[in-house]
Amino acid sequence: MKIKTAFSISMPQFTKSTFGPIVLLASALLAVACDTQRENDELEPDPGTQLALDVVLTNIADTQILPGFEFFKSESQTLNNQAQIFCNNINTANLSALQAQWKTLSSQWNRIVIYNFGPLNDDVISPSIHFIESMRANGQDHTNDVRIELANALGGAFVLDESYFDSLLFSETGILALEVLIYESSIGTHSTLPGDIVTDYQSNPRKCEYLLGMGQLLFRHADEIYSAWSNNYHGSGQSYRDIFIKSEKLADDSTPAVALITAIQQHLDYLNTRKLLMVHDAEIADYFFENIQATLDEIENLLEGQGSGTYSVFDHMINGGFGEEVAVVRRNLASAQQAAETGDESTLDTYAGYLDGNFKDEISTGLDVNLGLNFSDGD
């Protein structure tokens, strides 16, 4: 008796009329299998290859950079909505909600500010980053600049329209200007008591006009930056996302990987030598360490990858034999995050410096990226 097994079965008989379609079906199935294999190959590229690095950069653009700038735009609009609610009904409850939204917006900005290349800083004279974070221009606190222009506007009779806000200097705008407007009174000693801030707004209707105009100015910057990343960069017909992941060299003649690593390293240098050692930001809102936490959390997500199956910076380094270097970076990052959480400024300064060095050394080496002379002071 013949026993049928999985490997011993009777085969049907085919005629010439049925054989052709069967061959076509088999070819189609083979093509699907090959496409599936190609997709799997893209998820796990060969270590140490340019293709593998391209996958890392594409994943960073699609899971970190674009969603980050989109969320900043969205949170800018949410702040404007909350400001309108506050101005329609000026009370401490609505002020508290507005202040909470400012913190959400500030955290998101401190995530995406590490991507300071392309749309954020492509204007040599007036880069967008300076109109969002004025201190980034020169490491100086511009709170008094904001207060002086605000007093000028509140005491004047000129129209607070879009053209007025567009004409302001970078030192009078951005996250800082909104912090001054939302967290302190413009009367006398600049009280931060909620009741005093509410009284200030109630006694001067132009202050709400100023708040709403400043919020709309920030949104225009956020919208312009996100549109450049996602849609059309300077009329090129291409999104900066596509330029970033498809170009061998960017406009400044750096490779995409060099531009990314240098931007993060420079921000860490700025954080270490300017913010920690010289001038804290977000002091009126008492949100300095939370902003740094947001930056460090973004760096962690960038290095570790977002979502299951995402081929990350650390995956690429480990596959290339740099597992020990990854462990060093992880320890330094965890120590910096812990210091930021507890407000330990001295320890944070130390480990922010270590991370700065990690991007210059372990990470650039692990990605086989030559930074040359690109790394420098961040301001």
Tab-separated table of C-alpha atoms in Angstrom:
chain	number	residue	atom	x	y	z
A	1	MET	CA	0.000	0.000	0.000
A	2	LYS	CA	1.274	3.420	-0.908
A	3	ILE	CA	1.147	5.836	2.045
A	4	LYS	CA	0.613	9.525	1.257
A	5	THR	CA	2.745	12.003	3.233
A	6	ALA	CA	3.321	15.726	2.990
A	7	PHE	CA	6.119	14.931	0.579
A	8	SER	CA	4.463	12.067	-1.331
A	9	ILE	CA	1.205	13.080	-2.936
A	10	SER	CA	-0.419	12.260	-6.223
A	11	MET	CA	-0.063	15.092	-8.701
A	12	PRO	CA	-2.902	16.199	-10.978
A	13	GLN	CA	-2.452	15.877	-14.712
A	14	PHE	CA	-2.162	19.126	-16.699
A	15	THR	CA	-2.976	19.702	-20.335
A	16	LYS	CA	-1.381	22.365	-22.524
A	17	SER	CA	-4.437	24.590	-21.969
A	18	THR	CA	-4.013	24.614	-18.186
A	19	PHE	CA	-0.214	24.667	-17.978
A	20	GLY	CA	0.178	28.293	-19.195
A	21	PRO	CA	-2.072	29.864	-16.517
A	22	ILE	CA	-0.378	27.753	-13.846
A	23	VAL	CA	3.032	29.106	-14.891
A	24	LEU	CA	1.701	32.683	-14.776
A	25	LEU	CA	0.261	32.103	-11.301
A	26	ALA	CA	3.531	30.637	-10.067
A	27	SER	CA	5.438	33.610	-11.483
A	28	ALA	CA	3.111	36.040	-9.731
A	29	LEU	CA	3.499	34.213	-6.424
A	30	LEU	CA	7.271	34.245	-6.850
A	31	ALA	CA	7.213	38.013	-7.517
A	32	VAL	CA	5.172	38.615	-4.352
A	33	ALA	CA	7.605	36.489	-2.387
A	34	CYS	CA	10.532	38.474	-3.772
A	35	ASP	CA	8.828	41.780	-2.895
A	36	THR	CA	8.208	40.519	0.637
A	37	GLN	CA	11.839	39.480	0.904
A	38	ARG	CA	12.938	42.915	-0.284
A	39	GLU	CA	10.738	44.563	2.382
A	40	ASN	CA	12.262	42.329	5.047
A	41	ASP	CA	15.734	43.121	3.758
A	42	GLU	CA	14.965	46.833	4.168
A	43	LEU	CA	13.976	46.260	7.789
A	44	GLU	CA	17.204	44.396	8.529
A	45	PRO	CA	19.816	45.754	6.112
A	46	ASP	CA	23.328	44.388	5.992
A	47	PRO	CA	25.368	45.975	8.796
A	48	GLY	CA	28.038	48.473	7.896
A	49	THR	CA	26.565	49.383	4.511
A	50	GLN	CA	25.415	52.741	3.193
A	51	LEU	CA	21.998	51.160	2.627
A	52	ALA	CA	21.790	50.381	6.333
A	53	LEU	CA	22.677	53.957	7.267
A	54	ASP	CA	20.103	55.257	4.761
A	55	VAL	CA	17.434	53.149	6.483
A	56	VAL	CA	18.424	54.637	9.847
A	57	LEU	CA	18.151	58.191	8.499
A	58	THR	CA	14.821	57.481	6.806
A	59	ASN	CA	13.414	56.060	10.034
A	60	ILE	CA	14.600	59.117	11.990
A	61	ALA	CA	13.009	61.467	9.469
A	62	ASP	CA	9.701	59.589	9.425
A	63	THR	CA	9.329	58.682	13.115
A	64	GLN	CA	11.051	61.608	14.839
A	65	ILE	CA	11.624	64.717	12.761
A	66	LEU	CA	8.427	65.068	10.707
A	67	PRO	CA	6.035	64.062	13.510
A	68	GLY	CA	7.983	66.321	15.872
A	69	PHE	CA	7.623	69.443	13.752
A	70	GLU	CA	3.994	68.577	12.989
A	71	PHE	CA	3.250	68.278	16.706
A	72	PHE	CA	4.981	71.599	17.413
A	73	LYS	CA	2.760	73.244	14.815
A	74	SER	CA	-0.309	71.599	16.343
A	75	GLU	CA	0.634	72.654	19.877
A	76	SER	CA	1.238	76.216	18.655
A	77	GLN	CA	-2.310	76.316	17.360
A	78	THR	CA	-3.609	74.808	20.596
A	79	LEU	CA	-1.864	77.560	22.546
A	80	ASN	CA	-3.549	80.171	20.338
A	81	ASN	CA	-6.913	78.532	20.956
A	82	GLN	CA	-6.293	78.526	24.690
A	83	ALA	CA	-5.174	82.167	24.568
A	84	GLN	CA	-8.425	83.094	22.836
A	85	ILE	CA	-10.411	81.277	25.535
A	86	PHE	CA	-8.475	83.166	28.202
A	87	CYS	CA	-9.004	86.532	26.517
A	88	ASN	CA	-12.725	85.843	26.105
A	89	ASN	CA	-13.007	85.122	29.828
A	90	ILE	CA	-10.027	86.420	31.810
A	91	ASN	CA	-9.761	84.465	35.051
A	92	THR	CA	-7.216	82.395	36.960
A	93	ALA	CA	-8.629	79.043	35.807
A	94	ASN	CA	-8.201	79.936	32.143
A	95	LEU	CA	-4.777	81.403	32.898
A	96	SER	CA	-3.725	78.102	34.508
A	97	ALA	CA	-4.825	76.190	31.395
A	98	LEU	CA	-2.913	78.641	29.187
A	99	GLN	CA	0.229	78.247	31.301
A	100	ALA	CA	-0.039	74.456	31.109
A	101	GLN	CA	-0.267	74.657	27.327
A	102	TRP	CA	2.804	76.877	27.199
A	103	LYS	CA	4.719	74.154	29.045
A	104	THR	CA	3.553	71.517	26.571
A	105	LEU	CA	4.625	73.740	23.692
A	106	SER	CA	7.985	74.495	25.317
A	107	SER	CA	8.684	70.799	25.882
A	108	GLN	CA	7.943	69.998	22.265
A	109	TRP	CA	10.189	72.794	21.068
A	110	ASN	CA	13.030	71.458	23.205
A	111	ARG	CA	12.582	68.100	21.488
A	112	ILE	CA	12.786	69.324	17.907
A	113	VAL	CA	15.384	72.053	18.437
A	114	ILE	CA	18.099	69.390	18.144
A	115	TYR	CA	17.240	69.153	14.415
A	116	ASN	CA	18.814	72.527	13.732
A	117	PHE	CA	19.594	72.158	10.047
A	118	GLY	CA	17.672	72.694	6.822
A	119	PRO	CA	14.441	74.646	7.433
A	120	LEU	CA	15.400	75.718	10.950
A	121	ASN	CA	18.645	77.486	10.070
A	122	ASP	CA	18.973	77.870	6.299
A	123	ASP	CA	18.682	81.678	6.423
A	124	VAL	CA	22.168	82.971	7.223
A	125	ILE	CA	20.931	86.375	8.422
A	126	SER	CA	17.605	85.533	10.087
A	127	PRO	CA	17.273	81.783	10.736
A	128	SER	CA	13.882	80.629	11.969
A	129	ILE	CA	15.363	79.073	15.093
A	130	HIS	CA	16.244	82.532	16.464
A	131	PHE	CA	12.636	83.743	16.153
A	132	ILE	CA	11.457	80.772	18.219
A	133	GLU	CA	14.288	80.570	20.761
A	134	SER	CA	16.005	83.948	20.863
A	135	MET	CA	18.689	82.830	23.309
A	136	ARG	CA	19.987	80.397	20.716
A	137	ALA	CA	21.308	83.321	18.656
A	138	ASN	CA	23.982	84.386	21.134
A	139	GLY	CA	23.406	82.690	24.473
A	140	GLN	CA	21.937	85.874	25.976
A	141	ASP	CA	18.730	86.325	27.953
A	142	HIS	CA	16.407	88.672	26.042
A	143	THR	CA	13.681	88.971	28.684
A	144	ASN	CA	14.208	92.721	29.041
A	145	ASP	CA	13.990	93.168	25.254
A	146	VAL	CA	10.580	91.482	25.340
A	147	ARG	CA	9.413	93.609	28.277
A	148	ILE	CA	10.529	96.876	26.650
A	149	GLU	CA	8.724	96.190	23.369
A	150	LEU	CA	5.640	94.976	25.232
A	151	ALA	CA	5.535	98.207	27.271
A	152	ASN	CA	5.912	100.171	24.042
A	153	ALA	CA	2.980	98.326	22.477
A	154	LEU	CA	0.754	98.597	25.548
A	155	GLY	CA	1.408	102.336	25.832
A	156	GLY	CA	0.948	103.040	22.133
A	157	ALA	CA	-2.035	103.506	19.869
A	158	PHE	CA	-0.671	101.855	16.702
A	159	VAL	CA	-2.376	98.822	15.203
A	160	LEU	CA	-1.122	95.460	16.493
A	161	ASP	CA	-1.575	93.674	13.184
A	162	GLU	CA	0.340	90.932	11.402
A	163	SER	CA	2.753	93.366	9.770
A	164	TYR	CA	3.681	94.786	13.171
A	165	PHE	CA	4.542	91.369	14.595
A	166	ASP	CA	6.424	90.370	11.453
A	167	SER	CA	8.593	93.472	11.890
A	168	LEU	CA	9.746	92.576	15.413
A	169	LEU	CA	13.339	91.617	16.128
A	170	PHE	CA	14.093	87.985	16.980
A	171	SER	CA	14.912	89.098	20.544
A	172	GLU	CA	11.323	90.270	21.029
A	173	THR	CA	9.510	87.134	19.851
A	174	GLY	CA	9.137	83.402	20.265
A	175	ILE	CA	8.774	81.041	23.206
A	176	LEU	CA	10.325	83.593	25.569
A	177	ALA	CA	7.925	86.365	24.573
A	178	LEU	CA	4.974	84.065	25.216
A	179	GLU	CA	6.438	83.062	28.581
A	180	VAL	CA	6.682	86.742	29.607
A	181	LEU	CA	3.105	87.353	28.448
A	182	ILE	CA	1.650	84.298	30.168
A	183	TYR	CA	3.656	84.011	33.382
A	184	GLU	CA	4.115	87.556	34.661
A	185	SER	CA	2.388	90.873	35.072
A	186	SER	CA	3.709	93.783	33.038
A	187	ILE	CA	3.009	96.133	35.926
A	188	GLY	CA	5.653	97.193	38.459
A	189	THR	CA	7.908	94.359	39.621
A	190	HIS	CA	6.528	91.796	37.145
A	191	SER	CA	4.622	89.716	39.673
A	192	THR	CA	4.099	86.068	38.796
A	193	LEU	CA	1.043	85.680	41.028
A	194	PRO	CA	-1.942	84.492	38.952
A	195	GLY	CA	-4.254	87.125	40.437
A	196	ASP	CA	-1.879	89.931	39.493
A	197	ILE	CA	-1.506	88.611	35.937
A	198	VAL	CA	-5.296	88.422	35.539
A	199	THR	CA	-5.714	91.972	36.867
A	200	ASP	CA	-3.080	93.192	34.405
A	201	TYR	CA	-4.972	91.708	31.450
A	202	GLN	CA	-8.299	93.008	32.706
A	203	SER	CA	-6.950	96.548	33.026
A	204	ASN	CA	-5.285	96.660	29.590
A	205	PRO	CA	-7.179	95.099	26.646
A	206	ARG	CA	-4.193	95.668	24.326
A	207	LYS	CA	-2.278	93.033	26.220
A	208	CYS	CA	-4.653	90.353	24.938
A	209	GLU	CA	-4.184	91.710	21.427
A	210	TYR	CA	-0.446	91.402	21.943
A	211	LEU	CA	-0.731	87.862	23.319
A	212	LEU	CA	-2.862	86.702	20.401
A	213	GLY	CA	-0.624	88.367	17.818
A	214	MET	CA	2.524	86.875	19.323
A	215	GLY	CA	0.970	83.415	19.374
A	216	GLN	CA	-0.065	83.718	15.745
A	217	LEU	CA	3.452	84.799	14.798
A	218	LEU	CA	4.886	81.673	16.402
A	219	PHE	CA	2.329	79.537	14.573
A	220	ARG	CA	3.351	81.064	11.234
A	221	HIS	CA	6.957	80.076	11.911
A	222	ALA	CA	5.911	76.575	12.977
A	223	ASP	CA	3.723	76.133	9.905
A	224	GLU	CA	6.451	77.346	7.554
A	225	ILE	CA	9.040	74.980	9.027
A	226	TYR	CA	6.754	71.947	8.960
A	227	SER	CA	5.634	72.721	5.403
A	228	ALA	CA	9.270	72.864	4.292
A	229	TRP	CA	9.991	69.482	5.868
A	230	SER	CA	6.822	67.800	4.626
A	231	ASN	CA	5.823	69.478	1.380
A	232	ASN	CA	7.872	72.053	-0.511
A	233	TYR	CA	11.275	73.359	0.510
A	234	HIS	CA	11.988	76.861	-0.855
A	235	GLY	CA	9.977	76.260	-4.003
A	236	SER	CA	12.094	73.264	-4.994
A	237	GLY	CA	9.072	71.041	-5.520
A	238	GLN	CA	10.577	68.619	-3.010
A	239	SER	CA	10.055	68.255	0.706
A	240	TYR	CA	13.157	68.660	2.829
A	241	ARG	CA	12.388	65.156	4.094
A	242	ASP	CA	13.020	63.796	0.598
A	243	ILE	CA	16.090	65.971	0.112
A	244	PHE	CA	17.457	64.775	3.460
A	245	ILE	CA	17.045	61.059	2.845
A	246	LYS	CA	17.816	60.965	-0.894
A	247	SER	CA	20.772	63.339	-1.253
A	248	GLU	CA	24.404	62.363	-1.022
A	249	LYS	CA	25.228	65.972	-0.099
A	250	LEU	CA	23.076	68.776	1.292
A	251	ALA	CA	23.278	72.460	0.361
A	252	ASP	CA	26.122	73.093	2.821
A	253	ASP	CA	28.062	70.207	1.244
A	254	SER	CA	27.658	67.978	4.302
A	255	THR	CA	26.134	64.514	4.115
A	256	PRO	CA	22.732	64.017	5.769
A	257	ALA	CA	24.305	61.917	8.530
A	258	VAL	CA	26.920	64.584	9.256
A	259	ALA	CA	24.252	67.309	9.329
A	260	LEU	CA	22.162	65.352	11.815
A	261	ILE	CA	24.959	64.309	14.165
A	262	THR	CA	26.570	67.748	14.077
A	263	ALA	CA	23.267	69.476	14.899
A	264	ILE	CA	22.697	67.253	17.940
A	265	GLN	CA	26.300	67.576	19.107
A	266	GLN	CA	26.199	71.356	18.762
A	267	HIS	CA	22.989	71.543	20.747
A	268	LEU	CA	24.508	69.474	23.538
A	269	ASP	CA	27.516	71.790	23.505
A	270	TYR	CA	25.192	74.804	23.684
A	271	LEU	CA	23.247	73.169	26.505
A	272	ASN	CA	26.439	72.472	28.409
A	273	THR	CA	28.410	75.677	27.929
A	274	ARG	CA	25.607	78.236	27.605
A	275	LYS	CA	22.421	77.142	29.359
A	276	LEU	CA	23.892	75.190	32.261
A	277	LEU	CA	26.965	77.303	32.944
A	278	MET	CA	25.655	80.756	31.974
A	279	VAL	CA	21.959	81.508	31.390
A	280	HIS	CA	18.985	79.325	32.269
A	281	ASP	CA	15.901	79.636	30.093
A	282	ALA	CA	12.257	79.320	31.183
A	283	GLU	CA	13.053	80.773	34.621
A	284	ILE	CA	9.838	82.797	34.886
A	285	ALA	CA	7.827	79.612	34.313
A	286	ASP	CA	10.271	77.577	36.434
A	287	TYR	CA	10.566	75.036	33.626
A	288	PHE	CA	14.307	74.883	32.923
A	289	PHE	CA	15.014	71.273	33.876
A	290	GLU	CA	11.809	70.003	32.260
A	291	ASN	CA	12.948	71.510	28.960
A	292	ILE	CA	16.257	69.674	29.237
A	293	GLN	CA	14.432	66.444	30.066
A	294	ALA	CA	12.468	66.826	26.840
A	295	THR	CA	15.690	67.219	24.847
A	296	LEU	CA	17.285	64.156	26.426
A	297	ASP	CA	14.142	62.077	25.903
A	298	GLU	CA	14.137	63.021	22.211
A	299	ILE	CA	17.772	61.981	21.892
A	300	GLU	CA	16.939	58.657	23.537
A	301	ASN	CA	14.078	58.015	21.101
A	302	LEU	CA	16.301	58.912	18.171
A	303	LEU	CA	19.061	56.514	19.267
A	304	GLU	CA	16.834	53.631	20.376
A	305	GLY	CA	14.219	53.924	17.615
A	306	GLN	CA	10.468	54.347	17.794
A	307	GLY	CA	8.197	51.341	17.487
A	308	SER	CA	8.895	47.653	17.045
A	309	GLY	CA	10.938	46.720	14.008
A	310	THR	CA	12.391	50.219	13.530
A	311	TYR	CA	16.041	49.926	12.527
A	312	SER	CA	17.737	52.485	14.781
A	313	VAL	CA	21.079	54.168	15.362
A	314	PHE	CA	21.874	51.718	18.151
A	315	ASP	CA	20.776	48.738	16.013
A	316	HIS	CA	23.175	49.880	13.314
A	317	MET	CA	26.020	50.319	15.787
A	318	ILE	CA	25.446	46.950	17.479
A	319	ASN	CA	25.237	45.143	14.128
A	320	GLY	CA	28.531	46.787	13.190
A	321	GLY	CA	30.284	45.495	16.308
A	322	PHE	CA	29.979	48.634	18.473
A	323	GLY	CA	27.912	47.132	21.284
A	324	GLU	CA	30.277	48.350	23.996
A	325	GLU	CA	30.078	51.892	22.666
A	326	VAL	CA	26.279	51.697	22.729
A	327	ALA	CA	26.424	50.639	26.373
A	328	VAL	CA	28.595	53.670	27.201
A	329	VAL	CA	26.192	56.079	25.511
A	330	ARG	CA	23.193	54.492	27.228
A	331	ARG	CA	24.816	54.881	30.660
A	332	ASN	CA	25.701	58.521	30.046
A	333	LEU	CA	22.243	59.319	28.712
A	334	ALA	CA	20.519	57.629	31.653
A	335	SER	CA	22.706	59.551	34.118
A	336	ALA	CA	21.930	62.841	32.371
A	337	GLN	CA	18.200	62.080	32.401
A	338	GLN	CA	18.314	61.247	36.103
A	339	ALA	CA	20.173	64.477	36.871
A	340	ALA	CA	17.651	66.545	34.890
A	341	GLU	CA	14.764	64.853	36.680
A	342	THR	CA	16.202	65.647	40.122
A	343	GLY	CA	17.509	69.103	39.190
A	344	ASP	CA	21.126	68.143	39.870
A	345	GLU	CA	22.782	70.813	37.759
A	346	SER	CA	26.392	69.820	38.423
A	347	THR	CA	25.867	66.171	37.460
A	348	LEU	CA	23.762	67.186	34.472
A	349	ASP	CA	26.546	69.454	33.259
A	350	THR	CA	29.016	66.573	33.523
A	351	TYR	CA	26.935	64.037	31.646
A	352	ALA	CA	25.709	66.495	29.009
A	353	GLY	CA	29.405	67.019	28.292
A	354	TYR	CA	29.942	63.267	28.064
A	355	LEU	CA	27.046	62.947	25.604
A	356	ASP	CA	28.500	65.773	23.537
A	357	GLY	CA	31.690	63.748	23.320
A	358	ASN	CA	29.769	60.561	22.538
A	359	PHE	CA	28.279	62.102	19.406
A	360	LYS	CA	31.709	63.294	18.298
A	361	ASP	CA	33.334	59.936	18.994
A	362	GLU	CA	31.390	56.724	19.710
A	363	ILE	CA	28.281	57.484	17.673
A	364	SER	CA	30.002	58.994	14.648
A	365	THR	CA	32.513	56.108	14.652
A	366	GLY	CA	29.766	53.520	15.073
A	367	LEU	CA	27.925	54.957	12.080
A	368	ASP	CA	31.142	55.292	10.071
A	369	VAL	CA	30.566	59.025	9.706
A	370	ASN	CA	33.473	61.448	9.449
A	371	LEU	CA	32.484	64.733	11.086
A	372	GLY	CA	35.663	66.490	9.971
A	373	LEU	CA	35.675	70.007	11.437
A	374	ASN	CA	31.886	70.342	11.569
A	375	PHE	CA	31.453	70.086	15.318
A	376	SER	CA	31.767	73.305	17.280
A	377	ASP	CA	30.203	75.527	19.894
A	378	GLY	CA	26.443	75.451	19.492
A	379	ASP	CA	25.525	79.141	19.352
